[in-house]
CSV table of N, CA, C and O in Angstrom, one decimal:
chain,number,residue,atom,x,y,z
A,268,MET,N,-98.0,11.5,-134.2
A,268,MET,CA,-99.0,10.8,-135.1
A,268,MET,C,-100.3,10.5,-134.2
A,268,MET,O,-100.2,10.1,-133.1
A,269,VAL,N,-101.4,10.8,-135.0
A,269,VAL,CA,-102.6,10.5,-134.4
A,269,VAL,C,-103.5,9.7,-135.3
A,269,VAL,O,-103.2,9.6,-136.5
A,270,GLU,N,-104.5,9.0,-134.7
A,270,GLU,CA,-105.3,8.2,-135.7
A,270,GLU,C,-106.5,8.9,-136.2
A,270,GLU,O,-107.2,9.6,-135.4
A,271,CYS,N,-106.7,9.0,-137.4
A,271,CYS,CA,-107.9,9.7,-138.1
A,271,CYS,C,-109.2,9.0,-137.6
A,271,CYS,O,-109.2,7.7,-137.8
A,272,PRO,N,-110.2,9.7,-137.1
A,272,PRO,CA,-111.3,9.0,-136.8
A,272,PRO,C,-112.3,8.5,-138.0
A,272,PRO,O,-113.0,7.7,-137.8
A,273,HIS,N,-111.9,9.1,-139.2
A,273,HIS,CA,-112.7,8.7,-140.3
A,273,HIS,C,-112.1,7.5,-141.0
A,273,HIS,O,-112.8,6.5,-141.3
A,274,CYS,N,-110.8,7.4,-141.3
A,274,CYS,CA,-110.2,6.3,-142.0
A,274,CYS,C,-109.3,5.4,-141.1
A,274,CYS,O,-108.9,4.4,-141.6
A,275,ALA,N,-109.2,5.7,-139.9
A,275,ALA,CA,-108.4,5.0,-138.9
A,275,ALA,C,-107.0,4.8,-139.2
A,275,ALA,O,-106.3,3.9,-138.7
A,276,LYS,N,-106.4,5.6,-140.1
A,276,LYS,CA,-104.9,5.6,-140.3
A,276,LYS,C,-104.2,6.5,-139.6
A,276,LYS,O,-104.7,7.6,-139.3
A,277,PRO,N,-102.9,6.2,-139.2
A,277,PRO,CA,-102.1,7.2,-138.5
A,277,PRO,C,-101.7,8.4,-139.4
A,277,PRO,O,-101.4,8.3,-140.6
A,278,THR,N,-102.0,9.6,-138.9
A,278,THR,CA,-101.7,10.9,-139.6
A,278,THR,C,-100.9,11.8,-138.8
A,278,THR,O,-101.0,11.7,-137.6
A,279,ALA,N,-100.3,12.8,-139.3
A,279,ALA,CA,-99.5,13.8,-138.6
A,279,ALA,C,-100.5,14.7,-137.9
A,279,ALA,O,-101.7,14.8,-138.2
A,280,PHE,N,-100.0,15.2,-136.7
A,280,PHE,CA,-100.9,16.0,-135.8
A,280,PHE,C,-101.2,17.4,-136.6
A,280,PHE,O,-100.4,18.2,-136.6
A,281,GLN,N,-102.3,17.4,-137.4
A,281,GLN,CA,-102.6,18.6,-138.2
A,281,GLN,C,-104.1,18.6,-138.2
A,281,GLN,O,-104.9,17.7,-137.8
A,282,ARG,N,-104.6,19.6,-139.0
A,282,ARG,CA,-106.1,19.9,-139.1
A,282,ARG,C,-106.8,19.0,-140.1
A,282,ARG,O,-107.9,18.5,-139.9
A,283,HIS,N,-106.0,18.5,-141.1
A,283,HIS,CA,-106.6,17.6,-142.2
A,283,HIS,C,-105.9,16.3,-142.1
A,283,HIS,O,-104.7,16.3,-142.0
A,284,CYS,N,-106.6,15.2,-142.4
A,284,CYS,CA,-106.0,13.9,-142.5
A,284,CYS,C,-105.2,13.8,-143.8
A,284,CYS,O,-105.8,14.3,-144.9
A,285,SER,N,-104.0,13.4,-143.8
A,285,SER,CA,-103.2,13.4,-145.1
A,285,SER,C,-103.7,12.2,-146.0
A,285,SER,O,-103.3,12.1,-147.1
A,286,HIS,N,-104.5,11.3,-145.4
A,286,HIS,CA,-105.0,10.2,-146.3
A,286,HIS,C,-106.4,10.4,-146.9
A,286,HIS,O,-106.5,10.3,-148.2
A,287,CYS,N,-107.3,10.8,-146.1
A,287,CYS,CA,-108.7,10.9,-146.6
A,287,CYS,C,-109.1,12.5,-146.8
A,287,CYS,O,-110.1,12.7,-147.3
A,288,GLY,N,-108.4,13.3,-146.2
A,288,GLY,CA,-108.7,14.7,-146.2
A,288,GLY,C,-109.7,15.3,-145.3
A,288,GLY,O,-110.2,16.4,-145.3
A,289,THR,N,-110.2,14.4,-144.4
A,289,THR,CA,-111.2,14.7,-143.4
A,289,THR,C,-110.7,15.8,-142.4
A,289,THR,O,-109.5,15.7,-142.1
A,290,ILE,N,-111.4,16.7,-142.0
A,290,ILE,CA,-111.0,17.8,-141.0
A,290,ILE,C,-111.1,17.1,-139.7
A,290,ILE,O,-112.0,16.5,-139.3
A,291,ILE,N,-110.0,17.1,-138.9
A,291,ILE,CA,-109.8,16.6,-137.6
A,291,ILE,C,-109.9,17.6,-136.6
A,291,ILE,O,-109.2,18.6,-136.6
A,292,GLN,N,-110.9,17.5,-135.7
A,292,GLN,CA,-111.1,18.4,-134.7
A,292,GLN,C,-110.6,17.8,-133.3
A,292,GLN,O,-111.2,16.7,-133.0
A,293,HIS,N,-109.8,18.5,-132.6
A,293,HIS,CA,-109.3,18.0,-131.3
A,293,HIS,C,-109.8,18.9,-130.2
A,293,HIS,O,-109.8,20.2,-130.4
A,294,THR,N,-110.1,18.4,-129.1
A,294,THR,CA,-110.4,19.2,-128.0
A,294,THR,C,-109.0,19.7,-127.3
A,294,THR,O,-107.9,19.1,-127.7
A,295,VAL,N,-109.1,20.7,-126.5
A,295,VAL,CA,-107.9,21.2,-125.9
A,295,VAL,C,-107.1,20.2,-125.0
A,295,VAL,O,-106.0,19.9,-125.1
A,296,GLU,N,-108.0,19.3,-124.4
A,296,GLU,CA,-107.5,18.2,-123.6
A,296,GLU,C,-106.7,17.2,-124.5
A,296,GLU,O,-105.6,16.7,-124.2
A,297,GLU,N,-107.3,16.8,-125.6
A,297,GLU,CA,-106.6,15.9,-126.6
A,297,GLU,C,-105.3,16.4,-127.1
A,297,GLU,O,-104.3,15.8,-127.2
A,298,LYS,N,-105.4,17.7,-127.4
A,298,LYS,CA,-104.1,18.4,-128.0
A,298,LYS,C,-103.1,18.4,-126.8
A,298,LYS,O,-101.9,18.0,-127.1
A,299,PHE,N,-103.4,18.7,-125.7
A,299,PHE,CA,-102.5,18.7,-124.5
A,299,PHE,C,-101.9,17.2,-124.4
A,299,PHE,O,-100.7,17.1,-124.2
A,300,GLU,N,-102.8,16.3,-124.3
A,300,GLU,CA,-102.3,14.8,-124.2
A,300,GLU,C,-101.4,14.4,-125.4
A,300,GLU,O,-100.3,13.9,-125.1
A,301,LEU,N,-101.8,14.7,-126.6
A,301,LEU,CA,-100.9,14.4,-127.7
A,301,LEU,C,-99.6,15.0,-127.7
A,301,LEU,O,-98.5,14.4,-127.9
A,302,LEU,N,-99.6,16.4,-127.3
A,302,LEU,CA,-98.2,17.0,-127.2
A,302,LEU,C,-97.5,16.6,-126.0
A,302,LEU,O,-96.2,16.4,-126.2
A,303,SER,N,-98.0,16.3,-124.9
A,303,SER,CA,-97.3,15.7,-123.8
A,303,SER,C,-96.7,14.3,-124.1
A,303,SER,O,-95.6,14.1,-123.7
A,304,GLU,N,-97.4,13.6,-124.8
A,304,GLU,CA,-96.9,12.2,-125.3
A,304,GLU,C,-95.7,12.5,-126.2
A,304,GLU,O,-94.7,11.7,-126.0
A,305,ALA,N,-95.8,13.4,-127.1
A,305,ALA,CA,-94.7,13.7,-128.0
A,305,ALA,C,-93.5,14.1,-127.3
A,305,ALA,O,-92.3,13.7,-127.5
A,306,VAL,N,-93.7,15.0,-126.3
A,306,VAL,CA,-92.5,15.5,-125.5
A,306,VAL,C,-91.9,14.4,-124.7
A,306,VAL,O,-90.7,14.2,-124.6
A,307,GLU,N,-92.8,13.6,-124.1
A,307,GLU,CA,-92.3,12.5,-123.3
A,307,GLU,C,-91.4,11.5,-124.2
A,307,GLU,O,-90.3,11.0,-123.7
A,308,LYS,N,-91.9,11.2,-125.4
A,308,LYS,CA,-91.1,10.3,-126.3
A,308,LYS,C,-89.9,10.9,-126.6
A,308,LYS,O,-88.8,10.2,-126.7
A,309,ALA,N,-89.8,12.3,-126.9
A,309,ALA,CA,-88.5,12.9,-127.3
A,309,ALA,C,-87.5,12.9,-126.1
A,309,ALA,O,-86.4,12.7,-126.3
A,310,LEU,N,-88.0,13.1,-124.9
A,310,LEU,CA,-87.2,13.1,-123.8
A,310,LEU,C,-86.6,11.6,-123.5
A,310,LEU,O,-85.4,11.4,-123.2
A,311,LYS,N,-87.4,10.7,-123.7
A,311,LYS,CA,-87.0,9.2,-123.6
A,311,LYS,C,-86.0,8.9,-124.6
A,311,LYS,O,-85.0,8.3,-124.3
A,312,LYS,N,-86.2,9.4,-125.9
A,312,LYS,CA,-85.2,9.1,-126.9
A,312,LYS,C,-83.9,9.8,-126.6
A,312,LYS,O,-82.8,9.2,-126.8
A,313,GLU,N,-83.9,11.0,-126.1
A,313,GLU,CA,-82.7,11.8,-125.8
A,313,GLU,C,-82.0,11.1,-124.6
A,313,GLU,O,-80.7,11.0,-124.6
A,314,ARG,N,-82.7,10.6,-123.6
A,314,ARG,CA,-82.1,9.9,-122.5
A,314,ARG,C,-81.3,8.6,-122.9
A,314,ARG,O,-80.3,8.4,-122.5
A,315,GLN,N,-82.0,7.9,-123.8
A,315,GLN,CA,-81.3,6.7,-124.4
A,315,GLN,C,-80.1,7.0,-125.2
A,315,GLN,O,-79.1,6.3,-125.0
A,316,LYS,N,-80.2,8.1,-125.9
A,316,LYS,CA,-79.0,8.6,-126.7
A,316,LYS,C,-77.9,8.9,-125.9
A,316,LYS,O,-76.7,8.5,-126.1
A,317,ARG,N,-78.1,9.5,-124.8
A,317,ARG,CA,-77.1,10.0,-123.9
A,317,ARG,C,-76.5,8.7,-123.1
A,317,ARG,O,-75.3,8.7,-122.9
A,318,LYS,N,-77.4,7.8,-122.7
A,318,LYS,CA,-76.9,6.6,-122.0
A,318,LYS,C,-75.9,5.8,-123.0
A,318,LYS,O,-74.9,5.3,-122.5
A,319,LYS,N,-76.4,5.7,-124.2
A,319,LYS,CA,-75.5,5.0,-125.2
A,319,LYS,C,-74.2,5.7,-125.4
A,319,LYS,O,-73.1,5.1,-125.4
A,320,LYS,N,-74.2,7.0,-125.5
A,320,LYS,CA,-73.0,7.7,-125.6
A,320,LYS,C,-72.0,7.6,-124.3
A,320,LYS,O,-70.9,7.5,-124.5
A,321,ARG,N,-72.6,7.6,-123.2
A,321,ARG,CA,-71.9,7.4,-122.0
A,321,ARG,C,-71.3,6.0,-121.9
A,321,ARG,O,-70.0,5.8,-121.5
A,322,ARG,N,-72.0,4.9,-122.3
A,322,ARG,CA,-71.4,3.6,-122.4
A,322,ARG,C,-70.3,3.5,-123.3
A,322,ARG,O,-69.3,2.8,-123.1
A,323,VAL,N,-70.4,4.2,-124.5
A,323,VAL,CA,-69.3,4.2,-125.4
A,323,VAL,C,-68.0,4.8,-124.8
A,323,VAL,O,-66.9,4.3,-125.0
A,324,LYS,N,-68.2,5.9,-124.2
A,324,LYS,CA,-67.1,6.6,-123.5
A,324,LYS,C,-66.4,5.6,-122.5
A,324,LYS,O,-65.2,5.6,-122.4
A,325,ILE,N,-67.3,4.9,-121.8
A,325,ILE,CA,-66.7,4.0,-120.7
A,325,ILE,C,-66.0,2.9,-121.4
A,325,ILE,O,-64.9,2.6,-121.0
A,326,LEU,N,-66.5,2.3,-122.4
A,326,LEU,CA,-65.9,1.3,-123.1
A,326,LEU,C,-64.5,1.7,-123.7
A,326,LEU,O,-63.5,1.0,-123.7
A,327,ILE,N,-64.4,2.9,-124.3
A,327,ILE,CA,-63.2,3.5,-124.8
A,327,ILE,C,-62.2,3.7,-123.7
A,327,ILE,O,-61.0,3.3,-123.8
A,328,GLY,N,-62.7,4.1,-122.5
A,328,GLY,CA,-61.7,4.2,-121.4
A,328,GLY,C,-61.2,2.9,-120.9
A,328,GLY,O,-60.0,2.7,-120.6
A,329,ILE,N,-62.0,1.8,-120.9
A,329,ILE,CA,-61.6,0.5,-120.6
A,329,ILE,C,-60.5,0.0,-121.6
A,329,ILE,O,-59.5,-0.6,-121.2
A,330,VAL,N,-60.7,0.2,-122.9
A,330,VAL,CA,-59.8,-0.3,-123.8
A,330,VAL,C,-58.5,0.4,-123.7
A,330,VAL,O,-57.5,-0.2,-123.8
A,331,ILE,N,-58.5,1.7,-123.4
A,331,ILE,CA,-57.2,2.5,-123.2
A,331,ILE,C,-56.5,1.9,-122.0
A,331,ILE,O,-55.3,1.8,-122.1
A,332,ILE,N,-57.3,1.6,-121.0
A,332,ILE,CA,-56.6,1.1,-119.7
A,332,ILE,C,-56.0,-0.2,-120.0
A,332,ILE,O,-54.9,-0.6,-119.7
A,333,LEU,N,-56.8,-1.1,-120.7
A,333,LEU,CA,-56.2,-2.4,-121.0
A,333,LEU,C,-55.1,-2.3,-122.0
A,333,LEU,O,-54.1,-3.1,-121.8
A,334,LEU,N,-55.0,-1.4,-122.9
A,334,LEU,CA,-53.8,-1.3,-123.8
A,334,LEU,C,-52.7,-0.8,-123.0
A,334,LEU,O,-51.5,-1.3,-123.2
A,335,ALA,N,-52.8,0.2,-122.1
A,335,ALA,CA,-51.8,0.7,-121.3
A,335,ALA,C,-51.2,-0.4,-120.4
A,335,ALA,O,-50.0,-0.5,-120.3
A,336,VAL,N,-52.0,-1.3,-119.8
A,336,VAL,CA,-51.6,-2.4,-119.0
A,336,VAL,C,-50.8,-3.4,-119.9
A,336,VAL,O,-49.7,-3.9,-119.4
A,337,TYR,N,-51.4,-3.8,-121.0
A,337,TYR,CA,-50.6,-4.6,-122.0
A,337,TYR,C,-49.3,-4.1,-122.3
A,337,TYR,O,-48.3,-4.9,-122.3
A,338,VAL,N,-49.2,-2.8,-122.7
A,338,VAL,CA,-47.9,-2.4,-123.1
A,338,VAL,C,-46.9,-2.3,-121.9
A,338,VAL,O,-45.8,-2.5,-122.1
A,339,GLY,N,-47.5,-2.0,-120.8
A,339,GLY,CA,-46.7,-2.0,-119.6
A,339,GLY,C,-46.1,-3.3,-119.2
A,339,GLY,O,-44.9,-3.5,-118.9
A,340,VAL,N,-46.9,-4.4,-119.3
A,340,VAL,CA,-46.5,-5.8,-119.1
A,340,VAL,C,-45.5,-6.2,-120.2
A,340,VAL,O,-44.6,-6.9,-119.9
A,341,LYS,N,-45.7,-5.8,-121.4
A,341,LYS,CA,-44.9,-6.3,-122.4
A,341,LYS,C,-43.4,-5.6,-122.2
A,341,LYS,O,-42.4,-6.2,-122.6
A,342,SER,N,-43.4,-4.3,-121.9
A,342,SER,CA,-42.1,-3.6,-121.7
A,342,SER,C,-41.4,-4.1,-120.5
A,342,SER,O,-40.2,-4.0,-120.6
A,343,VAL,N,-42.1,-4.6,-119.4
A,343,VAL,CA,-41.4,-5.2,-118.3
A,343,VAL,C,-40.8,-6.4,-118.6
A,343,VAL,O,-39.7,-6.8,-118.2
A,344,GLY,N,-41.5,-7.3,-119.4
A,344,GLY,CA,-40.9,-8.6,-119.9
A,344,GLY,C,-39.7,-8.5,-120.9
A,344,GLY,O,-39.0,-9.4,-121.0
A,345,ALA,N,-39.6,-7.4,-121.5
A,345,ALA,CA,-38.6,-7.4,-122.5
A,345,ALA,C,-37.2,-6.9,-121.9
A,345,ALA,O,-36.6,-7.0,-120.9
């Protein structure tokens, strides 16, 4: 998303503003910056997703270990 210089509303990275229809012209440097920011955000989101997935796996492992210990203690006491 980029800000339209005419209406100052966020619009998709395209040639025309989706709100006012103004033609948006970007320099090569601006295009590179916008695309690099988009890639950076996507990588950050993917990293957070993988971290969360890893945490869930660790929690499942802990629960399995605790259940095994509980069942083991219960069977020894019987």
